mmCIF file of C-alpha atoms in Angstrom:
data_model
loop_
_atom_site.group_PDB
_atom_site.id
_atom_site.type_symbol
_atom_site.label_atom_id
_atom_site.label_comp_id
_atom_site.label_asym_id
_atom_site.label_seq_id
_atom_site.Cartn_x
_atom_site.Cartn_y
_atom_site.Cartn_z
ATOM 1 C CA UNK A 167 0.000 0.000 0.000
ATOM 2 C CA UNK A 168 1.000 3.746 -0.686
ATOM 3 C CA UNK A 169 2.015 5.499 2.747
ATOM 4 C CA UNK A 170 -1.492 7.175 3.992
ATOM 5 C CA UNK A 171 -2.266 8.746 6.628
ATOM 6 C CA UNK A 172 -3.804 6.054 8.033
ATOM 7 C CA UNK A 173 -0.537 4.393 8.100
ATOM 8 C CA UNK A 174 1.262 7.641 9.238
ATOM 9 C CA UNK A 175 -0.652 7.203 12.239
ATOM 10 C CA UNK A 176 -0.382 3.697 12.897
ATOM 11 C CA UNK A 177 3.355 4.810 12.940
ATOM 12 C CA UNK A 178 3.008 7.537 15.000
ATOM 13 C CA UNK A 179 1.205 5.606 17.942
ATOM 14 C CA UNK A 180 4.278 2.575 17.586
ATOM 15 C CA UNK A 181 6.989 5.414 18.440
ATOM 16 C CA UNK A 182 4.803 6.300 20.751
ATOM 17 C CA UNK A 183 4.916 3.789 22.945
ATOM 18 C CA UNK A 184 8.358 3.517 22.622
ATOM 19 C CA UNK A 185 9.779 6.614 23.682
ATOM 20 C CA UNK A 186 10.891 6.549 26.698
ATOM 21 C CA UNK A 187 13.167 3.708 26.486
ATOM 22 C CA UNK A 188 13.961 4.685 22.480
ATOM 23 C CA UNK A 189 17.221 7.045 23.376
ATOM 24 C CA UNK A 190 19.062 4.266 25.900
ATOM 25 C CA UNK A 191 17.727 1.419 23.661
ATOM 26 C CA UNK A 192 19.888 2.965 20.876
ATOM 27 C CA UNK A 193 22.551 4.106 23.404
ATOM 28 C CA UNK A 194 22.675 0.444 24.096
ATOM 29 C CA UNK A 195 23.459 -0.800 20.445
ATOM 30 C CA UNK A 196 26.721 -0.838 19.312
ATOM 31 C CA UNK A 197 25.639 -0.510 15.478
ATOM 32 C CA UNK A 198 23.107 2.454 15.847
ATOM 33 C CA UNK A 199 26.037 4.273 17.642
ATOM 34 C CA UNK A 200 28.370 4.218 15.132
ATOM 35 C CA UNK A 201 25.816 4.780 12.330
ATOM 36 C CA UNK A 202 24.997 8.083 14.208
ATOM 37 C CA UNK A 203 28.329 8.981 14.811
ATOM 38 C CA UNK A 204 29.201 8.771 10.833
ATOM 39 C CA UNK A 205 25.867 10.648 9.993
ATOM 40 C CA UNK A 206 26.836 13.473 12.615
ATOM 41 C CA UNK A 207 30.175 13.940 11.422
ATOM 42 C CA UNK A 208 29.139 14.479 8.008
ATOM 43 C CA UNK A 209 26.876 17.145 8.816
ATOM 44 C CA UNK A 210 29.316 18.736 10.519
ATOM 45 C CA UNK A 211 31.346 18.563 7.574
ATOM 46 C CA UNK A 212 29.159 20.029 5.521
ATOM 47 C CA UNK A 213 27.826 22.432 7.837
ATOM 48 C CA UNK A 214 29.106 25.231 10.134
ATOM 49 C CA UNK A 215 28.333 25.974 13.879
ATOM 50 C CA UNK A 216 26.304 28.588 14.376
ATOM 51 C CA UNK A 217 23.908 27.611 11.304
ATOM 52 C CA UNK A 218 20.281 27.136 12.105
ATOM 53 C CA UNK A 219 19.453 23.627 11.289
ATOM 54 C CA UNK A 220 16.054 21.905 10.768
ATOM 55 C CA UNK A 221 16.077 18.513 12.600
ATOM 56 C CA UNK A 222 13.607 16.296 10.507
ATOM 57 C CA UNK A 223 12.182 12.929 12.457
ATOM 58 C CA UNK A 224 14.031 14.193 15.840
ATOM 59 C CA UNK A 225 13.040 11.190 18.027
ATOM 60 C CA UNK A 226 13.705 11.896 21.510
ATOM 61 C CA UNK A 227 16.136 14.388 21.163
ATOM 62 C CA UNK A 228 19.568 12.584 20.978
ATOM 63 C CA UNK A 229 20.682 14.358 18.070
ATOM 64 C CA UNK A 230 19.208 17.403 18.943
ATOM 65 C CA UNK A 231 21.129 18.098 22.425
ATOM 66 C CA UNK A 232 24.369 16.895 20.366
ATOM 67 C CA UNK A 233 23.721 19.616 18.045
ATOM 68 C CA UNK A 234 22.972 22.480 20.364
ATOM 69 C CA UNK A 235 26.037 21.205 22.967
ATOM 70 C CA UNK A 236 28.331 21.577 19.276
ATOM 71 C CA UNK A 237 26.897 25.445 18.516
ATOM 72 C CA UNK A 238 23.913 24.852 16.580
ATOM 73 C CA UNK A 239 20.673 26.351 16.999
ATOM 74 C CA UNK A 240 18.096 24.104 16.249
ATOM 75 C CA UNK A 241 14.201 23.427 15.260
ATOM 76 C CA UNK A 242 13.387 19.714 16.092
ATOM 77 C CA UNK A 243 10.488 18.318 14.462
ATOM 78 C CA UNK A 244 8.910 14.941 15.156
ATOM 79 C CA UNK A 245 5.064 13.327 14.464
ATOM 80 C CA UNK A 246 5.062 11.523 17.118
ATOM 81 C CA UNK A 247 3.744 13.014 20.712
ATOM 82 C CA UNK A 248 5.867 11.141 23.295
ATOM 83 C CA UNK A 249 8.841 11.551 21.524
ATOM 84 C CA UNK A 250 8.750 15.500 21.332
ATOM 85 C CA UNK A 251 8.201 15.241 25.070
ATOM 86 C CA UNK A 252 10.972 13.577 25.802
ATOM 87 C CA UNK A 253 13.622 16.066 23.136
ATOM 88 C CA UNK A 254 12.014 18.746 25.516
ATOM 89 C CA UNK A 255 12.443 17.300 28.756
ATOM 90 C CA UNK A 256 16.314 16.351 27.368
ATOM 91 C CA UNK A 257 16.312 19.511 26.726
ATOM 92 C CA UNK A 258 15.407 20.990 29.315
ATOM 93 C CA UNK A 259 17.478 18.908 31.475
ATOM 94 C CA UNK A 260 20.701 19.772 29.460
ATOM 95 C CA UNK A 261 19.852 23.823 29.489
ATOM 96 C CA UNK A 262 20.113 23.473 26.130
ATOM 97 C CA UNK A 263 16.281 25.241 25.766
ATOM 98 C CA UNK A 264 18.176 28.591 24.283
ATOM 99 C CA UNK A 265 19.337 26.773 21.383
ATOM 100 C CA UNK A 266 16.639 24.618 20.759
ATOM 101 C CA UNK A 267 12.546 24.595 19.595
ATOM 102 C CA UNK A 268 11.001 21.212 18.902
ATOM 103 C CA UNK A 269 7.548 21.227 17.980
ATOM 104 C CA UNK A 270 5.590 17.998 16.817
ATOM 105 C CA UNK A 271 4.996 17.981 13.363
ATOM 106 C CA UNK A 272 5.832 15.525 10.432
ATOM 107 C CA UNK A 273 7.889 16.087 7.905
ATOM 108 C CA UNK A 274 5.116 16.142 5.392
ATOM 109 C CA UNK A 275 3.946 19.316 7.488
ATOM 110 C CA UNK A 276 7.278 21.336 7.152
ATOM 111 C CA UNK A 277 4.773 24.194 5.912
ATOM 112 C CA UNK A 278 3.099 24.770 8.847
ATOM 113 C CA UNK A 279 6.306 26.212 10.700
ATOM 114 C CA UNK A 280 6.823 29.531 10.949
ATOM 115 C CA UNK A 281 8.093 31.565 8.161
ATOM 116 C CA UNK A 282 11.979 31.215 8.204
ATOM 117 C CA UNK A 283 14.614 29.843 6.205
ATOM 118 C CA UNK A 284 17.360 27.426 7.230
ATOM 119 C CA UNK A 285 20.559 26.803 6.721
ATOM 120 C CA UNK A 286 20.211 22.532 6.580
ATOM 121 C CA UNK A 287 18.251 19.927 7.108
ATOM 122 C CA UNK A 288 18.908 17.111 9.260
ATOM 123 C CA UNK A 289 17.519 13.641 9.249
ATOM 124 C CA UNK A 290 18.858 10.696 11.060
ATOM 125 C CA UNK A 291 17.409 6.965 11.109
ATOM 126 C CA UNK A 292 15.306 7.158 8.291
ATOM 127 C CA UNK A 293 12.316 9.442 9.223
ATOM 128 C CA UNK A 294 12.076 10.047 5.457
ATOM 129 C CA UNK A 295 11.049 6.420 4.898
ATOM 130 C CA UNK A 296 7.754 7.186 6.818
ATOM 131 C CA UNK A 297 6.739 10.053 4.723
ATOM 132 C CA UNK A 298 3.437 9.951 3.053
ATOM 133 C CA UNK A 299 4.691 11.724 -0.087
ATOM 134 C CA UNK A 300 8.384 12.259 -0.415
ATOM 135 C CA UNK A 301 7.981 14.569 -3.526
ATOM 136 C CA UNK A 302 5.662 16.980 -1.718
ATOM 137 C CA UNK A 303 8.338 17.102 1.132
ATOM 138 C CA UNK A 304 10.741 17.176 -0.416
ATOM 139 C CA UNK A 305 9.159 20.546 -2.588
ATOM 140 C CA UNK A 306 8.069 22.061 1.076
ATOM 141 C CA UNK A 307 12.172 21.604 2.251
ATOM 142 C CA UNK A 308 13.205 23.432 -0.772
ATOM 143 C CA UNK A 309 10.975 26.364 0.023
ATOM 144 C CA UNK A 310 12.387 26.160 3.841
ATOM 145 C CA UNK A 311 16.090 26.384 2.632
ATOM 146 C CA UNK A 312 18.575 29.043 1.588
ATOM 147 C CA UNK A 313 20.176 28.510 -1.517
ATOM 148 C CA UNK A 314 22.934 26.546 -1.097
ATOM 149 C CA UNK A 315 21.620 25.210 2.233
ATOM 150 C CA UNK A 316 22.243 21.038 2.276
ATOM 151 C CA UNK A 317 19.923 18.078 3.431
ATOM 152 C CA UNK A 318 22.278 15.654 5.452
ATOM 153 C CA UNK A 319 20.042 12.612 5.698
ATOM 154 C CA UNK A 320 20.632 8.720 7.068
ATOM 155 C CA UNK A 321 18.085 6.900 4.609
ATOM 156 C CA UNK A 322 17.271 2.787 5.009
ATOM 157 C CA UNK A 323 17.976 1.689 1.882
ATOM 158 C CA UNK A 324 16.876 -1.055 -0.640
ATOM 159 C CA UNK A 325 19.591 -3.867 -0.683
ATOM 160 C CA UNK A 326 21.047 -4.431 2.488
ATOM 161 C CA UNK A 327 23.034 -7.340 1.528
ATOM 162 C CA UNK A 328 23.357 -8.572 5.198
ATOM 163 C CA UNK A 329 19.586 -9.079 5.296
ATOM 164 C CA UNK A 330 19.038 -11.137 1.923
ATOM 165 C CA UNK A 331 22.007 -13.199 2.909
ATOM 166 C CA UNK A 332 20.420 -13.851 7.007
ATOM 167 C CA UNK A 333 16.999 -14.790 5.924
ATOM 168 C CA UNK A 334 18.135 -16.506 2.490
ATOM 169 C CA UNK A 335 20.271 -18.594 4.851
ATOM 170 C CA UNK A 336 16.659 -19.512 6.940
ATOM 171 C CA UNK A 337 14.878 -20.068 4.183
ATOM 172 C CA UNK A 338 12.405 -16.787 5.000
ATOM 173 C CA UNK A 339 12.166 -15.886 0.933
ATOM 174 C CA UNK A 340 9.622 -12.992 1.747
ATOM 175 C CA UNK A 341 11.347 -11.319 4.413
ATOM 176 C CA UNK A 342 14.431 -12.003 2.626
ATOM 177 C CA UNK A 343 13.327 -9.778 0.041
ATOM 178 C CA UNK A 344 10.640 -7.236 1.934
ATOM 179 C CA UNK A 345 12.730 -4.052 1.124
ATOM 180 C CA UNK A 346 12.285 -4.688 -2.744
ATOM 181 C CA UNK A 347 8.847 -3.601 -2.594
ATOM 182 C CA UNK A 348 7.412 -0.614 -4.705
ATOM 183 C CA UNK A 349 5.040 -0.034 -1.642
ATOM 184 C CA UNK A 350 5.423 0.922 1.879
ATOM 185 C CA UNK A 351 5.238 -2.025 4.080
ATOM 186 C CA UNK A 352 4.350 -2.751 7.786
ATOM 187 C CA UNK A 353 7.434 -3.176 10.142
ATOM 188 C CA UNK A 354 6.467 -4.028 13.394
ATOM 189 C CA UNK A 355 8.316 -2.852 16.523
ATOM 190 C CA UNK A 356 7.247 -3.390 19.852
ATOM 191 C CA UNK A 357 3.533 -4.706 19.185
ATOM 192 C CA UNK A 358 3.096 -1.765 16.798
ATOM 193 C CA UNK A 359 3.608 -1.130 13.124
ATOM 194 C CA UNK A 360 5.750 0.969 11.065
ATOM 195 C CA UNK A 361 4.845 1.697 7.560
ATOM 196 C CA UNK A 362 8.043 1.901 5.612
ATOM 197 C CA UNK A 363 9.029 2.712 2.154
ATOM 198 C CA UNK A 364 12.538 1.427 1.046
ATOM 199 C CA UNK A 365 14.105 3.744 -1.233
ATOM 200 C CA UNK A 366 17.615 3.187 -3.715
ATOM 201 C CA UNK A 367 20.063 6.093 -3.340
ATOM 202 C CA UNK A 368 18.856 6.769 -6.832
ATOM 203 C CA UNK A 369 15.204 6.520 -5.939
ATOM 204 C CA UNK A 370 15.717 8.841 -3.224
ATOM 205 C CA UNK A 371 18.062 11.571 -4.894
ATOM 206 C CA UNK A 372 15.677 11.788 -8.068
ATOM 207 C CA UNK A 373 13.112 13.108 -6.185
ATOM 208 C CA UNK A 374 15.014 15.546 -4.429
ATOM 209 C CA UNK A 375 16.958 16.785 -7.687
ATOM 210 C CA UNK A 376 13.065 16.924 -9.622
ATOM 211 C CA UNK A 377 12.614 20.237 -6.378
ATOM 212 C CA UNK A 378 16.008 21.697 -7.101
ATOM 213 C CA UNK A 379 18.235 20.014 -5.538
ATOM 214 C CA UNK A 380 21.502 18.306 -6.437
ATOM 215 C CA UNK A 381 23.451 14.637 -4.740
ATOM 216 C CA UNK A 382 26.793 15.922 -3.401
ATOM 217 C CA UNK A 383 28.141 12.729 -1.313
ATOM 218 C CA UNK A 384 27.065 8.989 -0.904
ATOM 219 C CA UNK A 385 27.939 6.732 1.533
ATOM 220 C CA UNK A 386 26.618 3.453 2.407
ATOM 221 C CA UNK A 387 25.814 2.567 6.788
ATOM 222 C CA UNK A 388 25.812 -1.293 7.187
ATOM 223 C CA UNK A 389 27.360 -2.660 3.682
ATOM 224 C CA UNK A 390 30.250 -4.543 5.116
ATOM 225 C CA UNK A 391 28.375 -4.077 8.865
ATOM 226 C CA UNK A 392 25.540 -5.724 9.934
ATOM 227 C CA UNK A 393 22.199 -3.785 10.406
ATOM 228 C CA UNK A 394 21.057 -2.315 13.804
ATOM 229 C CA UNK A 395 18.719 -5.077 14.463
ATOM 230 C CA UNK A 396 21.655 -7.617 14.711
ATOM 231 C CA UNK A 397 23.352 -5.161 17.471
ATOM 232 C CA UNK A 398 23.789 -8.242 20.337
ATOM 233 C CA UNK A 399 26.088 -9.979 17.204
ATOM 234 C CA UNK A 400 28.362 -6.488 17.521
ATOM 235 C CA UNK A 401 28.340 -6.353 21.229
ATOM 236 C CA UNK A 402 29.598 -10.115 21.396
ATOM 237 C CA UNK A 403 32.608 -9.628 18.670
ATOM 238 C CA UNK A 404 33.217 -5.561 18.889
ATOM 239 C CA UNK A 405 36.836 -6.077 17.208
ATOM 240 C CA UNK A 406 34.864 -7.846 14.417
ATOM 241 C CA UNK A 407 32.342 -5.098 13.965
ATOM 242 C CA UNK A 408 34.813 -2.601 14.417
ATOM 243 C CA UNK A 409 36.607 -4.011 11.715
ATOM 244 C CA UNK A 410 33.541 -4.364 9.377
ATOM 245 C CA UNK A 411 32.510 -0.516 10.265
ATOM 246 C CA UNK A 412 35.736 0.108 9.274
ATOM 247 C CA UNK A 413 35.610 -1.269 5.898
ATOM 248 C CA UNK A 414 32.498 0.295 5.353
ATOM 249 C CA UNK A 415 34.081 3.237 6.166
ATOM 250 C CA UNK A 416 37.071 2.699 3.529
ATOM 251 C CA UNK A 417 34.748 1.193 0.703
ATOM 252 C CA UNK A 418 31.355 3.119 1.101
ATOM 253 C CA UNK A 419 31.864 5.769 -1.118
ATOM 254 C CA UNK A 420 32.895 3.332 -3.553
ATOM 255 C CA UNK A 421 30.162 3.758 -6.972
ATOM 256 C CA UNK A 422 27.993 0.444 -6.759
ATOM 257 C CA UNK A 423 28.979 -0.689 -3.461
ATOM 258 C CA UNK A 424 27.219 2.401 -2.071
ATOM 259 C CA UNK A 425 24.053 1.714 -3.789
ATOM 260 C CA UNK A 426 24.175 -0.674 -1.069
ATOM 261 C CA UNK A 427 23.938 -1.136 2.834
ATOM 262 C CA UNK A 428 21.266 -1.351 5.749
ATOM 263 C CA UNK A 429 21.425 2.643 5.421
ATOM 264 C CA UNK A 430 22.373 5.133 3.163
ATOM 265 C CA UNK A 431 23.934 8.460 4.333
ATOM 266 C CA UNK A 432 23.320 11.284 1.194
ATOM 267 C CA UNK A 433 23.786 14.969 1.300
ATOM 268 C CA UNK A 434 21.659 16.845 -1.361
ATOM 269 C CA UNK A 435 22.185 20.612 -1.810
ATOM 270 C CA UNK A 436 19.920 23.390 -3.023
ATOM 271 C CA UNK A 437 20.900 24.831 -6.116
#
C-alpha cells in the first residue's frame, strides 16, 4: 500500500509507545552508535556551527542536544507526541532550551512552521522512509532552505546485503526480500507497526533533484556491517564489527557498493 495517513498514524502511535526507552535502547546498540556517529560527522562537515538547522524525524532528542552542545541552533520536528516530550524534557534537562525549539509535526507538514529559512536539514534513522509523499516534502524543504543550504540525511535503503544473505540462509524468501517492494510495508516494533518505504540512493536523490536540488556525497551505513537489528552480534565480537565498520568506512563511497547497505547516508544541496 502507498504510505497514507492512516498508516502515518499507525506509525506515529508505535513510536509512541516507545519513547521513553527509544534514546538508551539505541545508546545500548553498538551498530546504531556508530551509524549516528558517521551521519553526525558528516553534517558537521558540511555544515558550520552557528547555522540554524532543521532537525527532521528528531526522536527523543539525541541528536538534537548533540547539536545544540556543538553550537547549533536548532528546530526539532517529530510526528510523534511522546517523543517531542521527551527532546524537551532532554532539553530541558541539558539547558540546552536557548538553542533549541522542537515542535511535533511531520515532515510532510514542514509548511506549517513559521516563516523562516534554514541553513540545513537534518535527518537521522530514516524518518524520510515514513513520509506519506516524499515529492511533496521534499518541494516544502526546498521552500524552507537558503540557496545553497544542504539536506544531510541517514536513509534505510533497498539492498542491504546482510539481510538477503540472514533470511536466504533460513529459508524466510519474503522477508528475505521485503525491502524490494514498490510499496510501503508494515514493520512491526514493539507490538506496533511501522509503515516503511525502502528507497535506492537513486530513488531517493531523483526526487530531491526533480525540487532543485543536487546529490553531493554517498555513503553506504551497514554494507560490510551488519544492520542495527543484529546489534547483540556487535556487542559479542566488537573487534569484528569494528573491523567491518571500518571497511564500510574505507569502501562506502565506492560507486555500486554504495548503492548498497542497511542505510544510506546522502547529502543533497539546493541549487
Amino acid at each position: 500500500m502507498a504510505l497514507t495517513m492512516e498508516s502515518l498514524l499507525q506509525t506515529q502511535v508505535a513510536f509512541d509507545g516507545v519513547a521513553a526507552e527509544y534514546d538508551a535502547s539505541n545508546r545500548a546498540n553498538p551498530i546504531l552508535r556508530a551509524m549516528r556517529t558517521r551521519a553526525l560527522e558528516r553534517l558537521r562537515r558540511e555544515v558550520p556551527p552557528g547555522a540554524h538547522l532543521l532537525e527532521l524525524g528528531c526522536g527523543p532528542g539525541t541528536d538534537s542536544r548533540v547539536l545544540t552542545d556543538a553550537g547549533y541552533d536548532v528546530t526539532a520536528i517529530d510526528v510523534s507526541p511522546a517523543m517531542v516530550a521527551e527532546a524537551r524534557d532532554r532539553a530541558q534537562a541539558g539547558g540546552g532550551q536557548a538553542r533549541l525549539k522542537v515542535r511535533q509535526l511531520g515532515i510532510h507538514e514542514v509548511d506549517r512552521l513559521a516563516p523562516m529559512v534554514f541553513d540545513a536539514a537534518f535527518s537521522n534513522f530514516g524518518p524520510f522512509n515514513c513520509v506519506p509523499d516524499l515529492p511533496d516534502a521534499a518541494r516544502q524543504l526546498a521552500a524552507r532552505l537558503r540557496p545553497g543550504g544542504v539536506v544531510v540525511a541517514s536513509v534505510i535503503g533497498r539492498v542491504c546485503p546482510w539481510e538477503v544473505a540472514l533470511y536466504l540462509s533460513r529459508g524466510q524468501w519474503r522477508r528475505a526480500t521485503i525491502r524490494f517492494s514498490r510499496e510501503a510495508v508494515p514493520v512491526p516494533l514493539a507490538g506496533g507497526t511501522v509503515w516503511t518505504h525502502y528507497y535506492s540512493p537513486r530513488e531517493f536523490s531523483r526526487v530531491f533533484e526533480a525540487a532543485g536540488f543536487s546529490c553531493t556525497t554517498l555513503q553506504a551505513l551497514g554494507l560490510c556491517g551488519p544492520p542495527p537489528y543484529l546489534g547483540a552480534f556487535a556487542a559479542r565480537h566488537p573487534a569484528l564489527a569494528e573491523v567491518l565498520q571500518g571497511l564500510d568506512d574505507a569502501v562506502g563511497a565506492w560507486p555500486g557498493l554504495r548503492n548498497w547497505g542497511d542505510h544510506f547516508l546522502v547529502t543533497l544541496r539546493k541549487h
